[in-house]
Amino acid sequence: MTSIRLLIVDNHTLFRQGLVSLLQSEPGYEVIGEASSGEEALHMVPELDPDVVLMDVKMPGIGGVEATRRLTEANPQARVLMLTVSEEEENLFAAIQAGARGYLLKNADAGELLDAIQRVHAGEAMLSPIMTLRLLQVLQSGGIPAPLSELPLTSREQDVFQLLAQGASNRQIAETLTITENTVKTHVRNILEKLELHSRSEVAAYARRLSPTPWSP
Amino acid sequence: MTSIRLLIVDNHTLFRQGLVSLLQSEPGYEVIGEASSGEEALHMVPELDPDVVLMDVKMPGIGGVEATRRLTEANPQARVLMLTVSEEEENLFAAIQAGARGYLLKNADAGELLDAIQRVHAGEAMLSPIMTLRLLQVLQSGGIPAPLSELPLTSREQDVFQLLAQGASNRQIAETLTITENTVKTHVRNILEKLELHSRSEVAAYARRLSPTPWSP
DNA sequence: AGATTATTCACCCGAATGGGTGAGATTTGG
DNA sequence: CCAAATCTCACCCATTCGGGTGAATAATCT
């Protein structure tokens, strides 16, 4: 079993050295390089070919997110684990979109870090529980929170409305809510009438005006 | 320090009892009830007022997702941790949107389960690393799409796209652009294929994710 | 208890939609 | 100039959707 080869990217020398010390004392981890900036990291990765890159977010020059974006594009085999103090959602999403496979806060303990490194190296992904919560909350609010409650829709109709807004078909709605397609059609008809709309597409467009941005698939 | 009060919902008796045995042997955890169906769980939660509900996904009758939806709506103080064999993305997303605070695969070990329960109880969130990966991948690809200007749509297709996003019918689009309905259908088909969508409603939902809020009819 | 509302489901019908093929006209890029 | 892409339109087919009627059950209100 060969060691996991690590590259540490952080502009704080002391933190970097502390990490190196911590990781070198553990079997199975090998720090093969350190970089103090995004630019430096981009040069080092192709040469060193690390398994996992521990990347800080806030760095002068090319930030950790942008560095991750370029790095993962040019070197997909290198997994990036963001290691940061930033609890801001923007950074989390930016990092994910840039191709990061993990996002760990610096207040994590050594055990959590080692576990995260293992996970990321194994092709899995790991977020700090706090950041996982942020992610879930954003995905949950993908529906229509505030204005929806003022709509003249019944509870069940609101369920259907949410799914309609996401572009779901009658069949998908039926499966999701574990009711028949016939029932879904009834709800859809009532929703269209109450909102004075004429097609499910209009419902999605209508929802678009009601709330900002949602989820996903 | 009082124990975490748990409700276990799973139609597999043996699995349920195994869990109970496991949790009772650990200090700090107290199983205050078991349910073998979604309906049963919905009745028990208001009475028992558990801190954390361990919920299976696949159950006869009301499934775990729908049960979670109703349960979290009526009892927001109860945190739901999905515990399932299902690695399907649909279930993950459905569970999240239903209000689950965690999603753990049943192949997790005891330590991971206990950790997840602690996290969820503390108001954090926890997903299986594999499912975290799925989530990140969706956010990287379909979840957060490219800006409209970078979409692989031709000029005319973008015209049609805009109208689709507003919920327009083929006839309305045809009139607006002064082309035939046949032509509109052709454009719509090409748009669906290029964006890998399956219905005009999905296009509207897709557009909803693209831009915060544009035109209103 | 009776009325109303909400939720569920069934059946029917015509219109709209998605998906495929083909094809002529025009523009654009090599 | 020729090839590729784009825009236009037509026809066909199967599925989905919008819309109407009716109805049973449960919950809620009066």
Coordinates of C-alpha atoms (C1' of nucleotides) in Angstrom, one line a residue:
Chain A
M1 CA 0.0 0.0 0.0
T2 CA 1.7 3.1 -1.2
S3 CA 1.3 6.5 0.5
I4 CA -1.0 9.2 -0.6
R5 CA 1.1 11.9 -2.3
L6 CA 0.0 15.3 -1.2
L7 CA 0.6 18.9 -2.4
I8 CA -0.2 21.6 0.1
V9 CA -1.2 25.0 -1.2
D10 CA -1.5 27.8 1.3
N11 CA 0.1 31.2 1.6
H12 CA 0.4 31.0 5.4
T13 CA 3.8 29.4 6.0
L14 CA 3.2 28.4 9.5
F15 CA -0.1 26.7 8.8
R16 CA 1.6 24.9 5.9
Q17 CA 4.4 23.7 8.0
G18 CA 2.1 22.6 10.7
L19 CA 0.2 20.5 8.3
V20 CA 3.4 19.0 6.9
S21 CA 4.5 18.1 10.3
L22 CA 1.1 16.6 11.2
L23 CA 0.9 14.6 8.0
Q24 CA 4.5 13.3 8.0
S25 CA 4.0 11.9 11.4
E26 CA 1.1 9.8 10.1
P27 CA 1.8 6.6 8.1
G28 CA 0.3 6.5 4.7
Y29 CA 0.6 10.2 3.9
E30 CA 3.5 11.8 2.0
V31 CA 3.8 15.5 1.4
I32 CA 5.6 15.8 -1.9
G33 CA 5.4 19.6 -2.2
E34 CA 4.3 22.9 -0.9
A35 CA 3.1 26.0 -2.8
S36 CA 2.4 29.4 -1.4
S37 CA 0.3 30.7 -4.2
G38 CA -2.1 29.5 -7.0
E39 CA 0.5 30.2 -9.7
E40 CA 3.1 28.1 -8.0
A41 CA 0.6 25.3 -7.5
L42 CA -0.3 25.3 -11.2
H43 CA 3.4 24.8 -12.1
M44 CA 4.0 22.2 -9.5
V45 CA 1.1 19.9 -10.2
P46 CA 2.1 18.6 -13.6
E47 CA 5.7 18.0 -12.4
L48 CA 4.9 16.3 -9.1
D49 CA 1.6 14.6 -10.0
P50 CA 0.1 14.6 -6.5
D51 CA -2.8 12.4 -5.6
V52 CA -4.5 15.0 -3.5
V53 CA -4.1 18.8 -3.4
L54 CA -4.9 20.6 -0.2
M55 CA -5.9 24.0 -1.4
D56 CA -6.6 27.2 0.6
V57 CA -9.3 29.5 -0.8
K58 CA -8.0 32.9 0.1
M59 CA -4.6 33.6 -1.5
P60 CA -3.1 36.6 -3.1
G61 CA -2.9 36.5 -6.9
I62 CA -4.7 33.5 -8.4
G63 CA -7.1 32.4 -5.6
G64 CA -7.7 28.8 -4.6
V65 CA -10.9 28.5 -6.6
E66 CA -9.5 29.7 -9.8
A67 CA -6.4 27.6 -9.3
T68 CA -8.6 24.6 -8.7
R69 CA -10.5 25.3 -11.9
R70 CA -7.4 25.4 -14.1
L71 CA -5.7 22.6 -12.2
T72 CA -8.6 20.1 -12.5
E73 CA -9.0 20.9 -16.1
A74 CA -5.4 20.2 -17.0
N75 CA -4.9 17.4 -14.4
P76 CA -8.1 15.6 -13.7
Q77 CA -6.3 12.8 -11.9
A78 CA -5.4 15.2 -9.1
R79 CA -8.2 15.5 -6.5
V80 CA -8.5 18.9 -4.9
L81 CA -9.6 19.2 -1.2
M82 CA -10.3 22.8 -0.3
L83 CA -9.1 23.6 3.2
T84 CA -10.3 27.0 4.3
V85 CA -11.7 29.2 7.0
S86 CA -14.4 30.5 4.7
E87 CA -17.9 29.5 5.6
E88 CA -19.4 31.6 2.9
E89 CA -21.7 29.8 0.5
E90 CA -20.3 31.6 -2.5
N91 CA -16.9 30.1 -2.0
L92 CA -18.4 26.6 -1.4
F93 CA -20.3 26.7 -4.7
A94 CA -17.5 28.3 -6.6
A95 CA -15.1 25.6 -5.4
I96 CA -17.5 22.8 -6.3
Q97 CA -18.0 24.3 -9.8
A98 CA -14.3 24.6 -10.1
G99 CA -14.0 20.9 -9.6
A100 CA -13.1 20.5 -5.9
R101 CA -13.8 17.1 -4.4
G102 CA -14.0 18.3 -0.9
Y103 CA -14.4 21.3 1.3
L104 CA -13.1 21.2 4.8
L105 CA -13.0 24.0 7.3
K106 CA -9.8 24.6 9.1
N107 CA -11.4 24.1 12.4
A108 CA -11.6 20.4 11.6
D109 CA -9.5 18.2 13.8
A110 CA -6.7 16.0 12.5
G111 CA -8.8 12.9 12.4
E112 CA -11.4 14.6 10.1
L113 CA -8.7 15.9 7.8
L114 CA -7.1 12.4 7.5
D115 CA -10.5 10.9 6.8
A116 CA -11.3 13.5 4.2
I117 CA -8.0 13.0 2.5
Q118 CA -8.7 9.2 2.4
R119 CA -12.2 9.8 1.0
V120 CA -11.1 12.2 -1.6
H121 CA -8.3 10.0 -2.7
A122 CA -10.7 7.1 -2.9
G123 CA -12.8 9.0 -5.4
E124 CA -15.4 10.0 -2.9
A125 CA -16.2 13.4 -1.7
M126 CA -16.3 15.1 1.7
L127 CA -17.7 18.4 2.9
S128 CA -17.6 19.8 6.4
P129 CA -20.9 19.0 8.1
I130 CA -21.7 22.7 8.4
M131 CA -21.1 23.2 4.7
T132 CA -23.2 20.1 3.9
L133 CA -26.0 21.8 5.7
R134 CA -25.6 25.0 3.7
L135 CA -25.7 23.0 0.6
L136 CA -28.9 21.1 1.6
Q137 CA -30.6 24.3 2.6
V138 CA -29.9 25.9 -0.7
L139 CA -31.3 22.8 -2.5
Q140 CA -34.3 22.7 -0.2
S141 CA -35.1 26.4 -0.8
G142 CA -35.1 25.5 -4.5
G143 CA -38.8 25.4 -4.2
I144 CA -41.0 28.4 -3.6
P145 CA -40.8 29.5 0.0
A146 CA -42.4 32.8 0.9
P147 CA -44.9 33.8 -1.8
L148 CA -46.1 30.3 -2.3
S149 CA -47.7 30.2 1.1
E150 CA -49.9 33.1 0.0
L151 CA -51.0 31.4 -3.1
P152 CA -54.5 30.0 -3.0
L153 CA -53.2 26.5 -3.2
T154 CA -53.9 23.7 -0.9
S155 CA -51.1 21.8 0.8
R156 CA -51.1 19.0 -1.7
E157 CA -51.4 21.4 -4.6
Q158 CA -48.3 23.2 -3.4
D159 CA -46.4 19.9 -3.4
V160 CA -47.4 19.4 -7.0
F161 CA -46.7 23.0 -7.8
Q162 CA -43.1 22.6 -6.6
L163 CA -42.5 19.7 -8.9
L164 CA -44.3 21.4 -11.8
A165 CA -41.9 24.4 -11.3
Q166 CA -39.0 22.0 -11.7
G167 CA -40.3 20.7 -15.0
A168 CA -41.5 17.3 -13.8
S169 CA -43.9 15.3 -15.9
N170 CA -47.2 13.9 -14.5
R171 CA -45.6 10.5 -14.2
Q172 CA -42.6 11.8 -12.3
I173 CA -44.9 13.7 -10.0
A174 CA -47.0 10.7 -9.4
E175 CA -44.0 8.6 -8.5
T176 CA -42.5 11.2 -6.2
L177 CA -45.7 11.7 -4.3
T178 CA -46.7 8.1 -4.5
I179 CA -50.2 8.8 -6.0
T180 CA -51.6 7.9 -9.4
E181 CA -51.2 9.9 -12.5
N182 CA -54.9 10.5 -12.5
T183 CA -54.7 12.3 -9.2
V184 CA -51.8 14.3 -10.4
K185 CA -53.8 15.4 -13.4
T186 CA -56.6 16.5 -11.2
H187 CA -54.2 18.6 -9.0
V188 CA -52.6 20.1 -12.1
R189 CA -55.9 21.1 -13.5
N190 CA -56.9 22.8 -10.3
I191 CA -53.6 24.6 -10.0
L192 CA -53.9 25.9 -13.6
E193 CA -57.4 27.1 -12.9
K194 CA -56.5 28.8 -9.6
L195 CA -53.5 30.6 -11.0
E196 CA -55.2 31.4 -14.2
L197 CA -52.6 29.7 -16.3
H198 CA -53.0 27.4 -19.3
S199 CA -50.0 25.0 -19.4
R200 CA -47.5 23.5 -17.1
S201 CA -44.8 25.5 -18.9
E202 CA -46.5 28.6 -17.7
V203 CA -46.4 27.3 -14.2
A204 CA -42.6 27.0 -14.4
A205 CA -42.3 30.5 -15.9
Y206 CA -44.7 31.7 -13.2
A207 CA -42.6 30.2 -10.4
R208 CA -39.6 31.8 -12.0
R209 CA -41.0 35.2 -11.3
L210 CA -42.0 34.3 -7.8
S211 CA -38.6 33.2 -6.4
P212 CA -34.9 33.5 -7.2
T213 CA -33.0 30.4 -8.0
P214 CA -33.4 26.7 -7.1
W215 CA -31.7 23.4 -7.3
S216 CA -30.9 21.1 -9.7
P217 CA -31.9 18.3 -11.6
Chain B
M1 CA -25.8 15.5 29.0
T2 CA -29.0 13.8 28.1
S3 CA -29.2 11.0 25.5
I4 CA -30.3 11.5 21.9
R5 CA -33.8 10.2 21.6
L6 CA -34.1 8.1 18.4
L7 CA -37.0 6.8 16.3
I8 CA -36.2 4.1 13.9
V9 CA -38.4 3.7 10.8
D10 CA -37.7 0.6 8.6
N11 CA -39.9 -2.2 7.4
H12 CA -37.2 -4.8 7.9
T13 CA -37.6 -6.1 11.4
L14 CA -34.3 -7.7 11.6
F15 CA -32.4 -4.6 10.5
R16 CA -34.4 -2.5 12.9
Q17 CA -33.7 -4.7 15.8
G18 CA -30.0 -4.9 14.9
L19 CA -29.9 -1.1 15.0
V20 CA -31.7 -0.9 18.3
S21 CA -29.2 -3.4 19.8
L22 CA -26.3 -1.5 18.5
L23 CA -27.6 1.9 19.7
Q24 CA -28.7 0.8 23.1
S25 CA -25.2 -0.6 23.8
E26 CA -23.8 2.9 23.2
P27 CA -24.0 5.5 25.8
G28 CA -25.8 8.7 24.8
Y29 CA -28.3 7.1 22.5
E30 CA -31.8 6.1 23.4
V31 CA -34.2 4.4 21.0
I32 CA -37.6 5.5 22.1
G33 CA -39.6 3.9 19.3
E34 CA -39.7 1.8 16.2
A35 CA -42.0 2.1 13.2
S36 CA -42.3 -0.3 10.3
S37 CA -44.0 2.0 7.9
G38 CA -44.3 5.7 6.9
E39 CA -47.8 5.9 8.3
E40 CA -46.8 4.5 11.6
A41 CA -43.9 7.0 11.8
L42 CA -46.2 9.9 11.1
H43 CA -48.4 8.9 14.1
M44 CA -45.5 8.2 16.4
V45 CA -43.5 11.4 15.9
P46 CA -45.9 13.8 17.5
E47 CA -46.3 11.5 20.5
L48 CA -42.7 10.6 21.1
D49 CA -41.1 13.8 19.9
P50 CA -37.8 12.2 19.0
D51 CA -34.6 14.2 18.4
V52 CA -33.5 12.2 15.4
V53 CA -35.5 9.9 13.1
L54 CA -33.6 7.2 11.2
M55 CA -35.7 6.7 8.1
D56 CA -35.6 4.0 5.4
V57 CA -36.4 5.1 1.9
K58 CA -38.0 2.1 0.4
M59 CA -41.1 1.1 2.3
P60 CA -44.5 -0.2 1.3
G61 CA -47.3 2.4 1.5
I62 CA -46.0 5.9 2.2
G63 CA -42.3 5.8 1.3
G64 CA -39.6 7.3 3.4
V65 CA -39.3 10.4 1.3
E66 CA -43.0 11.3 1.4
A67 CA -43.0 10.5 5.1
T68 CA -40.1 12.8 5.6
R69 CA -41.9 15.5 3.7
R70 CA -44.9 15.4 5.9
L71 CA -43.0 14.8 9.1
T72 CA -40.6 17.7 8.8
E73 CA -43.5 20.0 7.9
A74 CA -45.5 19.1 10.9
N75 CA -42.5 18.5 13.3
P76 CA -39.6 20.7 12.2
Q77 CA -37.8 20.0 15.5
A78 CA -37.3 16.3 14.5
R79 CA -34.3 15.9 12.3
V80 CA -34.5 13.1 9.8
L81 CA -31.5 11.0 8.8
M82 CA -32.2 8.8 5.8
L83 CA -30.7 5.4 6.2
T84 CA -30.9 3.4 3.0
V85 CA -29.4 1.1 0.4
S86 CA -30.5 3.4 -2.4
E87 CA -27.6 5.0 -4.2
E88 CA -29.9 6.6 -6.8
E89 CA -29.7 10.3 -7.2
E90 CA -33.4 10.8 -7.5
N91 CA -33.9 9.5 -4.0
L92 CA -31.1 11.6 -2.6
F93 CA -32.5 14.8 -4.1
A94 CA -36.1 13.9 -3.2
A95 CA -35.0 13.3 0.4
I96 CA -33.1 16.5 0.6
Q97 CA -36.1 18.5 -0.8
A98 CA -38.3 16.6 1.6
G99 CA -36.3 18.0 4.4
A100 CA -33.9 15.3 5.4
R101 CA -30.8 16.4 7.2
G102 CA -28.7 13.5 6.3
Y103 CA -28.4 10.6 3.9
L104 CA -26.4 7.6 4.9
L105 CA -26.0 4.3 3.0
K106 CA -26.6 1.2 5.0
N107 CA -23.1 -0.1 4.2
A108 CA -21.7 2.6 6.6
D109 CA -20.1 1.2 9.7
A110 CA -21.3 1.9 13.3
G111 CA -18.9 4.7 13.9
E112 CA -20.1 6.6 10.8
L113 CA -23.7 6.1 11.9
L114 CA -23.1 7.4 15.4
D115 CA -21.1 10.3 14.0
A116 CA -23.9 11.1 11.6
I117 CA -26.5 11.0 14.3
Q118 CA -24.4 13.3 16.4
R119 CA -24.0 15.7 13.5
V120 CA -27.6 15.8 12.6
H121 CA -28.7 16.2 16.2
A122 CA -26.3 19.1 16.5
G123 CA -28.0 20.8 13.6
E124 CA -25.4 20.0 11.1
A125 CA -25.8 17.7 8.1
M126 CA -24.2 14.5 6.9
L127 CA -24.2 12.6 3.6
S128 CA -22.4 9.4 2.7
P129 CA -19.2 10.4 0.9
I130 CA -20.5 8.6 -2.2
M131 CA -23.7 10.6 -2.2
T132 CA -21.8 13.8 -1.5
L133 CA -19.8 13.0 -4.7
R134 CA -23.1 12.6 -6.7
L135 CA -24.3 15.9 -5.4
L136 CA -21.1 17.7 -6.3
Q137 CA -21.1 16.1 -9.7
V138 CA -24.7 17.3 -10.4
L139 CA -23.8 20.8 -9.2
Q140 CA -20.8 20.7 -11.5
S141 CA -22.6 19.6 -14.6
G142 CA -26.3 19.9 -15.0
G143 CA -27.0 21.7 -11.8
I144 CA -25.2 24.9 -12.5
P145 CA -25.4 25.3 -16.3
A146 CA -23.4 27.6 -18.5
P147 CA -24.6 31.1 -19.2
L148 CA -27.0 31.5 -22.0
S149 CA -24.4 33.1 -24.3
E150 CA -22.4 30.0 -24.1
L151 CA -25.2 27.6 -24.8
P152 CA -24.7 25.6 -28.0
L153 CA -27.9 27.2 -29.4
T154 CA -28.1 29.0 -32.7
S155 CA -29.4 32.5 -32.9
R156 CA -32.9 31.4 -33.9
E157 CA -32.9 28.7 -31.3
Q158 CA -32.2 31.2 -28.6
D159 CA -35.2 33.2 -29.7
V160 CA -37.3 30.2 -29.3
F161 CA -35.6 29.3 -26.1
Q162 CA -36.5 32.7 -24.5
L163 CA -40.2 32.2 -25.4
L164 CA -40.1 28.6 -24.1
A165 CA -38.7 29.9 -20.9
Q166 CA -41.7 32.2 -20.6
G167 CA -44.1 29.3 -21.0
A168 CA -45.2 30.0 -24.5
S169 CA -46.9 27.4 -26.6
N170 CA -45.8 26.4 -30.1
R171 CA -48.6 28.5 -31.6
Q172 CA -47.7 31.6 -29.6
I173 CA -44.0 31.2 -30.5
A174 CA -45.0 30.8 -34.2
E175 CA -47.0 34.0 -34.1
T176 CA -44.4 35.9 -32.3
L177 CA -41.6 35.0 -34.6
T178 CA -43.9 34.9 -37.7
I179 CA -42.9 31.4 -38.7
T180 CA -44.9 28.2 -39.0
E181 CA -45.7 25.9 -36.1
N182 CA -43.9 23.2 -37.9
T183 CA -40.7 25.3 -37.8
V184 CA -41.2 26.0 -34.2
K185 CA -41.5 22.3 -33.5
T186 CA -38.3 21.7 -35.3
H187 CA -36.5 24.3 -33.3
V188 CA -37.9 23.0 -30.0
R189 CA -36.8 19.5 -30.9
N190 CA -33.3 20.6 -31.6
I191 CA -33.2 22.7 -28.4
L192 CA -34.3 19.7 -26.3
E193 CA -31.7 17.5 -27.8
K194 CA -28.9 20.1 -27.4
L195 CA -29.7 20.8 -23.8
E196 CA -30.4 17.1 -23.1
L197 CA -33.9 17.9 -21.8
H198 CA -37.1 16.1 -22.4
S199 CA -40.0 18.6 -22.3
R200 CA -40.7 22.3 -22.7
S201 CA -41.4 22.5 -19.0
E202 CA -37.9 21.3 -18.3
V203 CA -36.7 24.1 -20.5
A204 CA -38.6 26.7 -18.4
A205 CA -37.2 25.1 -15.2
Y206 CA -33.7 25.1 -16.8
A207 CA -34.0 28.8 -17.7
R208 CA -35.0 29.4 -14.1
R209 CA -31.7 28.2 -13.0
L210 CA -29.9 30.1 -15.7
S211 CA -30.9 33.6 -14.9
P212 CA -32.3 35.0 -11.7
T213 CA -35.2 37.0 -13.1
P214 CA -35.8 38.6 -16.4
W215 CA -38.8 39.6 -18.4
S216 CA -42.4 39.4 -17.3
P217 CA -45.2 39.0 -19.8
Chain C
dA1 C1' -75.5 16.1 11.8
dG2 C1' -74.9 18.4 7.5
dA3 C1' -72.1 21.1 4.4
dT4 C1' -67.9 22.2 2.7
dT5 C1' -63.2 21.3 1.4
dA6 C1' -59.4 18.4 0.3
dT7 C1' -57.6 14.3 -1.6
dT8 C1' -57.8 10.5 -4.1
dC9 C1' -59.0 7.9 -8.5
dA10 C1' -61.4 6.6 -13.0
dC11 C1' -62.8 7.3 -17.9
dC12 C1' -63.2 10.0 -22.0
dC13 C1' -61.9 13.2 -25.6
dG14 C1' -59.5 16.5 -28.5
dA15 C1' -55.5 19.3 -28.7
dA16 C1' -50.6 19.8 -27.8
dT17 C1' -46.3 17.9 -27.6
dG18 C1' -42.0 15.0 -28.6
dG19 C1' -39.7 12.5 -31.9
dG20 C1' -38.4 10.9 -36.6
dT21 C1' -37.6 11.7 -41.7
dG22 C1' -37.0 14.5 -45.6
dA23 C1' -36.1 18.5 -48.1
dG24 C1' -35.6 23.2 -50.2
dA25 C1' -33.4 28.0 -49.5
dT26 C1' -29.9 30.9 -47.6
dT27 C1' -25.8 32.0 -45.2
dT28 C1' -21.3 31.0 -43.6
dG29 C1' -16.7 29.2 -43.6
dG30 C1' -12.9 26.9 -45.7
Chain D
dC1 C1' -16.5 27.4 -55.1
dC2 C1' -18.1 23.8 -52.3
dA3 C1' -19.3 22.0 -47.9
dA4 C1' -21.4 22.7 -43.6
dA5 C1' -24.6 24.9 -40.9
dT6 C1' -28.8 27.3 -40.4
dC7 C1' -33.6 28.3 -41.2
dT8 C1' -37.6 27.1 -43.1
dC9 C1' -41.6 23.8 -43.8
dA10 C1' -44.2 19.4 -44.4
dC11 C1' -46.1 14.9 -42.9
dC12 C1' -46.5 11.0 -39.7
dC13 C1' -47.0 8.7 -35.3
dA14 C1' -47.2 7.8 -30.4
dT15 C1' -47.5 9.9 -26.0
dT16 C1' -48.6 13.5 -23.0
dC17 C1' -51.4 17.1 -21.6
dG18 C1' -55.5 20.1 -20.8
dG19 C1' -60.2 19.8 -19.8
dG20 C1' -64.7 17.9 -18.4
dT21 C1' -67.6 14.7 -15.5
dG22 C1' -68.3 11.9 -11.8
dA23 C1' -67.4 9.9 -7.4
dA24 C1' -65.6 7.8 -2.9
dT25 C1' -63.2 9.0 1.4
dA26 C1' -61.7 11.7 5.1
dA27 C1' -61.1 16.0 7.4
dT28 C1' -62.9 20.3 8.9
dC29 C1' -66.3 23.7 9.8
dT30 C1' -70.7 25.2 10.9

